CSV table of C-alpha atoms in Angstrom, one decimal:
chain,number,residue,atom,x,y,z
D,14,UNK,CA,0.0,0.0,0.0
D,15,UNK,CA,1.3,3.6,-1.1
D,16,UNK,CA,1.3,6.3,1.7
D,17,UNK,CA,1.1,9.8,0.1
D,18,UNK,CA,1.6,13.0,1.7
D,19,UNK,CA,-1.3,15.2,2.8
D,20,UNK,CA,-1.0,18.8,3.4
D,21,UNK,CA,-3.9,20.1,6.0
D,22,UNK,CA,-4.3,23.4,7.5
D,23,UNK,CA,-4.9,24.4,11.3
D,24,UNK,CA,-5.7,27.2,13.2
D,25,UNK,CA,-4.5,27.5,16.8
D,26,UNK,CA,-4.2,30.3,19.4
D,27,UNK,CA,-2.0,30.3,22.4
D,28,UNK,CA,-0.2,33.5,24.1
D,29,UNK,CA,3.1,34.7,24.1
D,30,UNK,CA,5.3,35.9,26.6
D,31,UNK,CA,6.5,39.1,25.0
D,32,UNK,CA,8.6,41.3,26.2
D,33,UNK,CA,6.1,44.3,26.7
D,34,UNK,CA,3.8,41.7,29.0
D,35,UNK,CA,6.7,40.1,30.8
D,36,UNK,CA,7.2,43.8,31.9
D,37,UNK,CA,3.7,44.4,32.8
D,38,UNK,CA,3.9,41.0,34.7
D,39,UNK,CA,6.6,42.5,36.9
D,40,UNK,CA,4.9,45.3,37.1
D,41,UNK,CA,1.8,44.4,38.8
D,42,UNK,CA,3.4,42.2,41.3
D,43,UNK,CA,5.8,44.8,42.4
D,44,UNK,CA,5.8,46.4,45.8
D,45,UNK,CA,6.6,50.1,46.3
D,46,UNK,CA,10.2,49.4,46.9
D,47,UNK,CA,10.5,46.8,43.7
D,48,UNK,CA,8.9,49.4,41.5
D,49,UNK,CA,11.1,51.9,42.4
D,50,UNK,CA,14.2,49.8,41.3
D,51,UNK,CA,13.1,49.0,38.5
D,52,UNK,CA,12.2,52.2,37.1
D,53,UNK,CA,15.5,53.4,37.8
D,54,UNK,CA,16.7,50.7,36.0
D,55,UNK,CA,14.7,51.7,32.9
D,56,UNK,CA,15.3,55.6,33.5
D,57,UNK,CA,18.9,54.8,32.9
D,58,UNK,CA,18.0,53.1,29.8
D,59,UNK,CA,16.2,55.1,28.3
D,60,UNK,CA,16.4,59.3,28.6
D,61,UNK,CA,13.0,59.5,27.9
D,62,UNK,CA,11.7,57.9,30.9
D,63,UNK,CA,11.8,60.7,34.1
D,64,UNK,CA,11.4,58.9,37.7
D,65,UNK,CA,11.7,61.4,40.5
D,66,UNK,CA,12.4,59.3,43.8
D,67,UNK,CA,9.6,60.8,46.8
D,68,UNK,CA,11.2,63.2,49.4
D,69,UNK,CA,12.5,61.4,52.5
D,70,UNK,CA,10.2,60.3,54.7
D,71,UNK,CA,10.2,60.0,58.4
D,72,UNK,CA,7.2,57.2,58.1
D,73,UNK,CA,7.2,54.8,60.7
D,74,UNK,CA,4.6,52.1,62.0
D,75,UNK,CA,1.7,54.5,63.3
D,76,UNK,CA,1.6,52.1,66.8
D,77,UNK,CA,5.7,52.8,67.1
D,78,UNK,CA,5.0,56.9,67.4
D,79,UNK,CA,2.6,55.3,71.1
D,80,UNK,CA,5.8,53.8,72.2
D,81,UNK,CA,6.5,56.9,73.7
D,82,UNK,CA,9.7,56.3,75.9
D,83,UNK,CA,7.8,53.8,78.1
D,84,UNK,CA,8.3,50.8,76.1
D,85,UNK,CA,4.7,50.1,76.1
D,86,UNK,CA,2.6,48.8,73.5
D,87,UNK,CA,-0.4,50.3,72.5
D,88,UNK,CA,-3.9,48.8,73.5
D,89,UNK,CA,-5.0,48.4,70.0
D,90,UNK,CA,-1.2,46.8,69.5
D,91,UNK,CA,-1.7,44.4,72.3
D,92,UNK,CA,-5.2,43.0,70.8
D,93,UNK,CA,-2.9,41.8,67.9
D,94,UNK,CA,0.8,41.2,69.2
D,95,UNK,CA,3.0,41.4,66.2
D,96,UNK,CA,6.5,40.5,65.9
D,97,UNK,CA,8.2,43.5,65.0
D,98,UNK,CA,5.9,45.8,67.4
D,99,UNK,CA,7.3,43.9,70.3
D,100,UNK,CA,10.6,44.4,69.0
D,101,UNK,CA,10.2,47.8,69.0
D,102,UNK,CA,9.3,47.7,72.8
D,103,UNK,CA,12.4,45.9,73.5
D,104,UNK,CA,14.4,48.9,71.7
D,105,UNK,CA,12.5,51.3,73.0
D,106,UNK,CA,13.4,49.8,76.6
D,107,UNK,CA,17.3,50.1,75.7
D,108,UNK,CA,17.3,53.6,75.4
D,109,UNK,CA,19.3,53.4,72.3
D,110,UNK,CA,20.4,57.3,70.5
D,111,UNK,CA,22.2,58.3,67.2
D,112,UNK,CA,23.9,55.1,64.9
D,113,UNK,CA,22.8,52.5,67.7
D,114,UNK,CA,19.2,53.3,67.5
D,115,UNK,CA,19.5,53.1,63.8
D,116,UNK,CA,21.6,49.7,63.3
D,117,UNK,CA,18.5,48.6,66.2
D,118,UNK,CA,15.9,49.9,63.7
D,119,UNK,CA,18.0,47.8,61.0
D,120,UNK,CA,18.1,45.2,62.9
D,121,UNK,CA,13.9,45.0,63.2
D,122,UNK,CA,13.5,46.0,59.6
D,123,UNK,CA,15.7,42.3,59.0
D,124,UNK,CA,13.6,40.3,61.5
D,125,UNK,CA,12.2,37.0,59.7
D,126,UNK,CA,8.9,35.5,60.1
D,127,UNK,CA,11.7,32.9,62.4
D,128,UNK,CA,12.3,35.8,64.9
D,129,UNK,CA,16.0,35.3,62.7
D,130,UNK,CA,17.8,38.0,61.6
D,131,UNK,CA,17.9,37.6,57.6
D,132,UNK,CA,20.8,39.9,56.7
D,133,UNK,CA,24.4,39.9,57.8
D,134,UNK,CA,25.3,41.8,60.6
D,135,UNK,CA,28.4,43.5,59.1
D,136,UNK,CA,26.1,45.0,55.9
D,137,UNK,CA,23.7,46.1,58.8
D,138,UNK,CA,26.8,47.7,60.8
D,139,UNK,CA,28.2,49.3,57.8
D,140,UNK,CA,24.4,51.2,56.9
D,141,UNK,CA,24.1,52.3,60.3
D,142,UNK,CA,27.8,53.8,60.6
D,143,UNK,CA,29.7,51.6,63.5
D,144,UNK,CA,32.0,48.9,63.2
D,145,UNK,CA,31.5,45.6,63.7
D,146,UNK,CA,32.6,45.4,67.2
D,147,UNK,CA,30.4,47.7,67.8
D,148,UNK,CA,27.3,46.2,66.2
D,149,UNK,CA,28.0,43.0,68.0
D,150,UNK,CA,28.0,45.1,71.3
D,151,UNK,CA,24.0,46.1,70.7
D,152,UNK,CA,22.9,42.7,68.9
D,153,UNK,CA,24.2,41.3,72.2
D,154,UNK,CA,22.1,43.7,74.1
D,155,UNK,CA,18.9,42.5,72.3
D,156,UNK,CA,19.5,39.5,72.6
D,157,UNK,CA,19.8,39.5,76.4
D,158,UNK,CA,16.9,41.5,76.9
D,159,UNK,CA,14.7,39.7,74.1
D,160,UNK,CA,11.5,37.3,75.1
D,161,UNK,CA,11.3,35.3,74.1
D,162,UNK,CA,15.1,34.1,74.3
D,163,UNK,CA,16.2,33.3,70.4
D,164,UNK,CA,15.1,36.6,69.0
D,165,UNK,CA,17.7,38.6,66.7
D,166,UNK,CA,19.7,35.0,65.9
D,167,UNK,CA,21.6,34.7,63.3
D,168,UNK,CA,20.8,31.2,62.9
D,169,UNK,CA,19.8,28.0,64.3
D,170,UNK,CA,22.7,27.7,66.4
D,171,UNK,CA,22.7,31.0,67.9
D,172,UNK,CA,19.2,30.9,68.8
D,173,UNK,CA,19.4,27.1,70.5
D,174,UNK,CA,22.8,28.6,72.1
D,175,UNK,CA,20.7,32.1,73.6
D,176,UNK,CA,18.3,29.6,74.8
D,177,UNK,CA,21.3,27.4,76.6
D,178,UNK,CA,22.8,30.3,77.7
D,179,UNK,CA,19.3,32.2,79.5
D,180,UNK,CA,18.3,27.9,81.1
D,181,UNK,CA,21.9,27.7,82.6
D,182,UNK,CA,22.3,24.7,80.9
D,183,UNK,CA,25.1,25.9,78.0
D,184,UNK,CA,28.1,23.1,79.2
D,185,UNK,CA,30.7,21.8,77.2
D,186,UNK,CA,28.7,19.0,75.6
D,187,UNK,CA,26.2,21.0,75.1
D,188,UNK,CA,28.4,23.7,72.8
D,189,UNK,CA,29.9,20.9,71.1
D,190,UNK,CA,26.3,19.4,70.0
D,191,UNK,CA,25.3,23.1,69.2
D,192,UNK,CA,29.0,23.3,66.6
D,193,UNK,CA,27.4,20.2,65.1
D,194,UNK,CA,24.0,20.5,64.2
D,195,UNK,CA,24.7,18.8,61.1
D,196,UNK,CA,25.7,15.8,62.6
D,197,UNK,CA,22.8,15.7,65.2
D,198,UNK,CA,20.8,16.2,62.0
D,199,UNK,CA,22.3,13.1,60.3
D,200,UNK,CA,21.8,11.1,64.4
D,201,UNK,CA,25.9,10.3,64.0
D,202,UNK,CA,25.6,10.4,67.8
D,203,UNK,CA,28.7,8.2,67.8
D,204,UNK,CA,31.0,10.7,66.2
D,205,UNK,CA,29.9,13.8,67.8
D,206,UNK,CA,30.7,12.2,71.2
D,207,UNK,CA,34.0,11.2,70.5
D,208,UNK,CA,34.8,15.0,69.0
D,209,UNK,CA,33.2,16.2,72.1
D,210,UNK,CA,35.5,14.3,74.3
D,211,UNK,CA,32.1,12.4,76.1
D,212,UNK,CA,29.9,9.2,76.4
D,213,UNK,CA,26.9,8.8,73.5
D,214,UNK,CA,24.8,8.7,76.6
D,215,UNK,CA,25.6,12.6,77.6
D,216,UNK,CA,25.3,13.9,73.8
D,217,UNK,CA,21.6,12.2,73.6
D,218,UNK,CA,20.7,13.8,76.6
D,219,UNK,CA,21.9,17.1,75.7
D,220,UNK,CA,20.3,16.7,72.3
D,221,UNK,CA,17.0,15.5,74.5
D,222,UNK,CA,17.2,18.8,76.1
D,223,UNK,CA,17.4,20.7,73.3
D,224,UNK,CA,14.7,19.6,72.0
D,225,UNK,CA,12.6,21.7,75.1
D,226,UNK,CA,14.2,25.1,72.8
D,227,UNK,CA,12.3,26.8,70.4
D,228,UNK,CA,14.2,27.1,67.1
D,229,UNK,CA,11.7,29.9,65.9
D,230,UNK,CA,10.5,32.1,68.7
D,231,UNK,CA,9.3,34.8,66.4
D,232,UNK,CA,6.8,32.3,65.0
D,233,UNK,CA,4.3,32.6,68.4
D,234,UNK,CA,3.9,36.4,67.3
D,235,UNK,CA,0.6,37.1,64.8
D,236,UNK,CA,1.7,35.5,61.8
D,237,UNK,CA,0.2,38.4,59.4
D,238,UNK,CA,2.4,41.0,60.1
D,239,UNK,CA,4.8,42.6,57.9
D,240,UNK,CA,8.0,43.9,57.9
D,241,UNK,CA,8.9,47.4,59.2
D,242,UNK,CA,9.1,49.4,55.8
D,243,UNK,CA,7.0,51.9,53.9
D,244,UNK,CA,3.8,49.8,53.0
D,245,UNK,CA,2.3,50.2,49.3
D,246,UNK,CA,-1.7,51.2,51.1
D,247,UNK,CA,-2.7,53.0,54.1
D,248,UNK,CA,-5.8,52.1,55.9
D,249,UNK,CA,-7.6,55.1,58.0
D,250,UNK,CA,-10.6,55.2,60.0
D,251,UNK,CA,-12.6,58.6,59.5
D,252,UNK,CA,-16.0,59.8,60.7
D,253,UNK,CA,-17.8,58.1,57.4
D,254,UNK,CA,-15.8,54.6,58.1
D,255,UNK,CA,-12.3,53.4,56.9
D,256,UNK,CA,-10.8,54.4,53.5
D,257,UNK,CA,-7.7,52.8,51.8
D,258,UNK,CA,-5.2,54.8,49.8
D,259,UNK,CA,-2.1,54.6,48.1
D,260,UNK,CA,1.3,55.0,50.4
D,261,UNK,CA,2.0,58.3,47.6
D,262,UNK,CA,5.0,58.7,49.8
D,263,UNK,CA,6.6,55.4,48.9
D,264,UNK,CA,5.9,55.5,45.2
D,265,UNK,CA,8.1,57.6,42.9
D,266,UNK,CA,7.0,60.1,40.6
D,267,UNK,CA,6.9,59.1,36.8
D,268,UNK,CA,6.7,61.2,33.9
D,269,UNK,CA,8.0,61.4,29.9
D,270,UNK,CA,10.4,63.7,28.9
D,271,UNK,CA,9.3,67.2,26.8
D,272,UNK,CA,10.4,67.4,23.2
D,273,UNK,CA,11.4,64.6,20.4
D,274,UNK,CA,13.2,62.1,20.9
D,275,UNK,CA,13.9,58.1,21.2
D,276,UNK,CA,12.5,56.0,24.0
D,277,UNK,CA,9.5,58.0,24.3
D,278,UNK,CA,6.5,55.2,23.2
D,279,UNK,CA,8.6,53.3,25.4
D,280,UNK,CA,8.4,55.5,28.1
D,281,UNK,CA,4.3,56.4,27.5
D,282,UNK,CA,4.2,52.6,27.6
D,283,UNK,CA,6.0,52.5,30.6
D,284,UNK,CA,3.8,54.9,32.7
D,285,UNK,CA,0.7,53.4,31.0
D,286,UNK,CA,1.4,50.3,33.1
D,287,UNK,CA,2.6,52.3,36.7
D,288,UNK,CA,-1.1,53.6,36.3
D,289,UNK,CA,-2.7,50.6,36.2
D,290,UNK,CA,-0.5,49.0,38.5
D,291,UNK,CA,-1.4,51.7,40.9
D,292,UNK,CA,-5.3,51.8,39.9
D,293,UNK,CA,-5.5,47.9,40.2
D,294,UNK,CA,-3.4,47.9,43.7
D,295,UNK,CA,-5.8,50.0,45.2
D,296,UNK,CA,-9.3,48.2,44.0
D,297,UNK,CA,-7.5,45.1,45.3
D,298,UNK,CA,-7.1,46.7,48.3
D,299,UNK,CA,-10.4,48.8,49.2
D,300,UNK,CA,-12.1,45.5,48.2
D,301,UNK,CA,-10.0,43.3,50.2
D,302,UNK,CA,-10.4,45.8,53.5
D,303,UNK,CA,-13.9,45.9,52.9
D,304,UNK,CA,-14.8,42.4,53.4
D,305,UNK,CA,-11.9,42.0,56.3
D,306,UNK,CA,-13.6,45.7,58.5
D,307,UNK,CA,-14.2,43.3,61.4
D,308,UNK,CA,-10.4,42.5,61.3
D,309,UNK,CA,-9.3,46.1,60.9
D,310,UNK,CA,-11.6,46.8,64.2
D,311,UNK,CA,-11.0,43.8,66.2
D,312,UNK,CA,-7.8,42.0,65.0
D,313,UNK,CA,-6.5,39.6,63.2
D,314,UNK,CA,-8.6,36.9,65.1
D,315,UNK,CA,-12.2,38.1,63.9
D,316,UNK,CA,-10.8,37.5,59.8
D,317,UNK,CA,-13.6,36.0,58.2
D,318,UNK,CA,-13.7,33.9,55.1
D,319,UNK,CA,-12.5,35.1,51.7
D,320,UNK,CA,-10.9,33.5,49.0
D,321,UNK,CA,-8.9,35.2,45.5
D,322,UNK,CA,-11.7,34.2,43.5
D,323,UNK,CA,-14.3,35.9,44.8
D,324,UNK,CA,-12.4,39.4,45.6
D,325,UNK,CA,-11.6,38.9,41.2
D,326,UNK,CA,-15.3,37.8,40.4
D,327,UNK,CA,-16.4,41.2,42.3
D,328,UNK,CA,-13.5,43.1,40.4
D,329,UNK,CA,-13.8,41.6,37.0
D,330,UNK,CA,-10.4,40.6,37.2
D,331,UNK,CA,-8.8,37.1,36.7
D,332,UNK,CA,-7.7,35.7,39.7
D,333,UNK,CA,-4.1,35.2,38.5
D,334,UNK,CA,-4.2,39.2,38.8
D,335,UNK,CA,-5.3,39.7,42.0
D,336,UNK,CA,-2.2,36.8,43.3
D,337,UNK,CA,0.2,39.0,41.5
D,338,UNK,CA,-1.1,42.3,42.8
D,339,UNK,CA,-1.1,41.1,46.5
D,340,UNK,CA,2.3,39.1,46.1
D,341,UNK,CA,5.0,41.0,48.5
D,342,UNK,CA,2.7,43.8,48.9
D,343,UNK,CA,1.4,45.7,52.8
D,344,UNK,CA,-1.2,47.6,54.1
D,345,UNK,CA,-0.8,50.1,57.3
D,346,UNK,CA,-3.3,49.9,59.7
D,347,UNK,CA,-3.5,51.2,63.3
D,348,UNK,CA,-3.0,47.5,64.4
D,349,UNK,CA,0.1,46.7,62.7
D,350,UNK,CA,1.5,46.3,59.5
D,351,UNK,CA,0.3,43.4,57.6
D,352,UNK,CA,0.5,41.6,54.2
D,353,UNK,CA,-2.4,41.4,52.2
D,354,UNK,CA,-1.9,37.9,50.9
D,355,UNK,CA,-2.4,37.2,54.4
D,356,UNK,CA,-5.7,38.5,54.7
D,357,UNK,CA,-6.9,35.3,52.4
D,358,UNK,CA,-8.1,32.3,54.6
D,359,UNK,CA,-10.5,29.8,53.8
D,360,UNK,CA,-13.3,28.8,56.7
D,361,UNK,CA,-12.3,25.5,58.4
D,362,UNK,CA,-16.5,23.9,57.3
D,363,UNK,CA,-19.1,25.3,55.6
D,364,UNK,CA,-20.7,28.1,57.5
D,365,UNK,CA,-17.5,27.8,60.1
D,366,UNK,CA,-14.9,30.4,61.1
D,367,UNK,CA,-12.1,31.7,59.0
D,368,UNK,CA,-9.2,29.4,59.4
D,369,UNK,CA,-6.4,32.4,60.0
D,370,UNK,CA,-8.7,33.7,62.6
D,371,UNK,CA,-8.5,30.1,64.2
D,372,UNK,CA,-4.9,30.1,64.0
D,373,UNK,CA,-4.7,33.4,65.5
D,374,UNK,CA,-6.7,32.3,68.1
D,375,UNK,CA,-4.3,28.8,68.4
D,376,UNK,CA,-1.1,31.3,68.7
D,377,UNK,CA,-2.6,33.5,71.4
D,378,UNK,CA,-3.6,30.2,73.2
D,379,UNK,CA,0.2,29.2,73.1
D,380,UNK,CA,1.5,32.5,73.6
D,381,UNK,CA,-0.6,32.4,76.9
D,382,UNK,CA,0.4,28.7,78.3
D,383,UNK,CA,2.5,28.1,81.3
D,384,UNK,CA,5.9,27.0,79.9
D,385,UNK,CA,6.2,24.2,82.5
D,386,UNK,CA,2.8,22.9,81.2
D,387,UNK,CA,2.4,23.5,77.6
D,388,UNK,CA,-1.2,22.5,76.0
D,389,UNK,CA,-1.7,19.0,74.2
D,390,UNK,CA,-2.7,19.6,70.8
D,391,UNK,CA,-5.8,18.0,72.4
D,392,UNK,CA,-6.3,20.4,75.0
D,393,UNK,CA,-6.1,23.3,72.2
D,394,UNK,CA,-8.8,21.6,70.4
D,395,UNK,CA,-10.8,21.4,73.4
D,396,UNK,CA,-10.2,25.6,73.8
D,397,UNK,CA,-11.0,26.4,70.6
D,398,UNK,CA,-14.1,24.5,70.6
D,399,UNK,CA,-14.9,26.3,73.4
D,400,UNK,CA,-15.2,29.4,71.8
D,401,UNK,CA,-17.7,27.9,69.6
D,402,UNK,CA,-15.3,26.8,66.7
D,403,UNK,CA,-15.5,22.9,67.2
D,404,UNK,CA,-12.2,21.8,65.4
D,405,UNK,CA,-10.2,18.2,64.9
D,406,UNK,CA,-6.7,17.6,67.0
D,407,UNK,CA,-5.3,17.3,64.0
D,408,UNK,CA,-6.4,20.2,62.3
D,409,UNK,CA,-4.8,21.6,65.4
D,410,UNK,CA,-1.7,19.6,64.8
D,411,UNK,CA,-1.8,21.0,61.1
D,412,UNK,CA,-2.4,24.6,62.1
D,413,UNK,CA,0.5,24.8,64.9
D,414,UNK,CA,2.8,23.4,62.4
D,415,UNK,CA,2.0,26.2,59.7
D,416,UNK,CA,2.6,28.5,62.7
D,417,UNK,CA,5.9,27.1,63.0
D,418,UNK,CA,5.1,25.8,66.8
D,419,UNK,CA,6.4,23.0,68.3
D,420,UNK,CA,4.3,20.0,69.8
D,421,UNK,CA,3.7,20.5,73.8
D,422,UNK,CA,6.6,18.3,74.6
D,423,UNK,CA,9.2,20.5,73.1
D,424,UNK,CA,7.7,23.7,74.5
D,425,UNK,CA,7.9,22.6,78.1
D,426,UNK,CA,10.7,24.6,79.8
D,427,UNK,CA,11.9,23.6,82.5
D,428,UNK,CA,11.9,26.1,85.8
């Protein structure tokens, strides 16, 4: 049988990444301080494009300025404990003036969800003006006033040594386990006990008492807070209810060059998509803040329901635009600073609370527990319940571990 050739026409249709969306892409899912950068990186492409960087501003968290030089925190603060606003309390304690109280400020603005710092101390010295002797002399201060212990580590070591260190219970086999977490991580018990000079009985039970440590203390703070920086949205109460605007002061100013020239559809095309960048931000965010007003009045813990989908169904937007618009971006409110990916939580049932509020309510439980007898994940499913949100142990279980909390037995501390 003879095969002959056919020749057959098709029509398909599929997108291309071009260059022109890839920008508008990067664009939308820029925060104030990624947009800035890469403006100037286009400005200095291209003479056509003007970016005028916003004056400098003295904007700090709106619950820092009620620190006053107490070291309190706020009332409205303390309904939703954040990470960074009890760091601030702690600095505000120290008393700290000039290039101390900035490298301090540094120091917060580095803070990981972890209660880690996540930059290197001698890039954080060299911004604030001291030498690194000198910057070791305040981080040390921190972290001997910081609770809980572990804040401001600069890794896993540090923070299980601070911890040592405040129990009393920092010996030599204990600081050799800690200069070999990788081979406690691998259980090469053998090894480590003859570098440490001891018995494999003394190394497991150093290793069993560090397992009582908490390798992330920052995690029991609210976990919706954001970074100390400029945020991209303000949220305000006023008489007629709150509003939600556009952080102007964090945005630079962008315009296109007068007269002829190259670059300039370029640079029109540019500023076409800061505009609806901006424009798109800020109906994300008034609709967002709308549905979430019992958060903004009560805290983090009264966050009901609310998925992508629906905050893009009531925008006529896709939903893949509304994940790029709230990716990496913050919202200021007089409770905190917080993300507004966040704000997103599913409810645990049909008809049931919001699962963030829940694990809001799970952190606060924890936060609140006598160290020498932590609650069962059973127990915290029996407390939750009580506030009429019946839940499953191990949904708790599931819910503590997204917190970054460990199980009861290796919160116990002993007294």
């Amino acid at each position: 049988m003879k095969q002959r050739s056919r020749i057959s026409v098709q029509q398909t249709q599929r997108m291309a990444l071009t260059t022109t969306l890839a920008a508008s892409i990067r664009v939308l899912r820029a925060d104030a301080a990624g947009l800035a950068r890469y403006l100037e990186e286009q400005a200095s492409e291209n003479p056509a494009l003007v970016v005028t960087r916003p004056p400098p501003s003295d904007w700090t968290p709106r619950w820092k300025s009620a620190l006053g030089t107490r070291g309190e925190m706020p009332e409205t603060a303390a309904a939703a404990p954040s990470l960074v606003g009890h760091a601030l309390g702690l600095i505000a304690a120290l008393r700290l003036s000039g290039a101390e109280a900035r490298l301090a400020e540094a120091l917060i603005e580095t803070l990981e969800p972890s209660g880690w710092l996540g930059r290197p101390l001698a890039a954080l010295a060299t911004q604030a003006g001291l030498r690194l002797a000198e910057a070791e002399a305040v981080l040390r201060r921190l972290q001997q006033q910081a609770e809980p212990t572990g804040l401001f580590a600069r890794n896993l070591a540090e923070c299980l040594r601070l911890q040592a260190e405040d129990a009393g219970e920092l010996d030599a086999p204990m600081a050799a386990v800690l200069d070999r977490l990788d081979l406690v991580a691998r259980g090469d018990i053998d090894r480590l006990a003859r570098e440490a000079g001891v018995d494999a009985a003394t190394i497991r039970a150093r290793i069993g008492t560090l397992r009582g440590y908490d390798p992330k203390p920052g995690a029991r703070f609210e976990p919706c807070a954001a970074p100390v920086r400029e945020p991209d949205l303000i949220a305000e109460k006023g008489p007629d209810g709150w509003t939600v605007s556009l952080n102007r002061s964090a945005l630079p100013t962008v315009s296109v060059a007068e007269g002829r020239g190259k670059g300039r559809a370029e640079a029109r095309a540019i500023l076409r998509m800061v505009e609806g960048r901006n424009r798109t931000l800020l109906a994300v965010g008034q609709e967002i803040l709308a549905r979430q007003v019992a958060a903004l009045e009560q805290g983090i813990g009264a966050l009901v329901p609310m998925t992508m989908a629906e905050v893009a169904e009531t925008l006529r937007l896709h939903e893949s635009t509304v994940s790029r618009v709230v990716a990496g971006t913050a919202v200021d409110t007089p409770r905190g600073t917080w993300w507004l990916r966040a704000l997103f939580t599913r409810s645990v049932r049909e008809g049931g609370p919001a699962s963030g509020a829940l694990r809001d309510r799970l952190a606060r439980l924890v936060a609140a527990e006598d160290p020498a007898a932590p609650l069962s994940d059973e127990a915290l499913a029996h407390a939750l319940a009580e506030g009429g949100a019946p839940i499953a142990r191990r949904t708790v279980a599931k819910y503590r571990t997204m917190l970054g909390l460990p199980p009861a037995h290796r919160r116990r501390q002993r007294q």
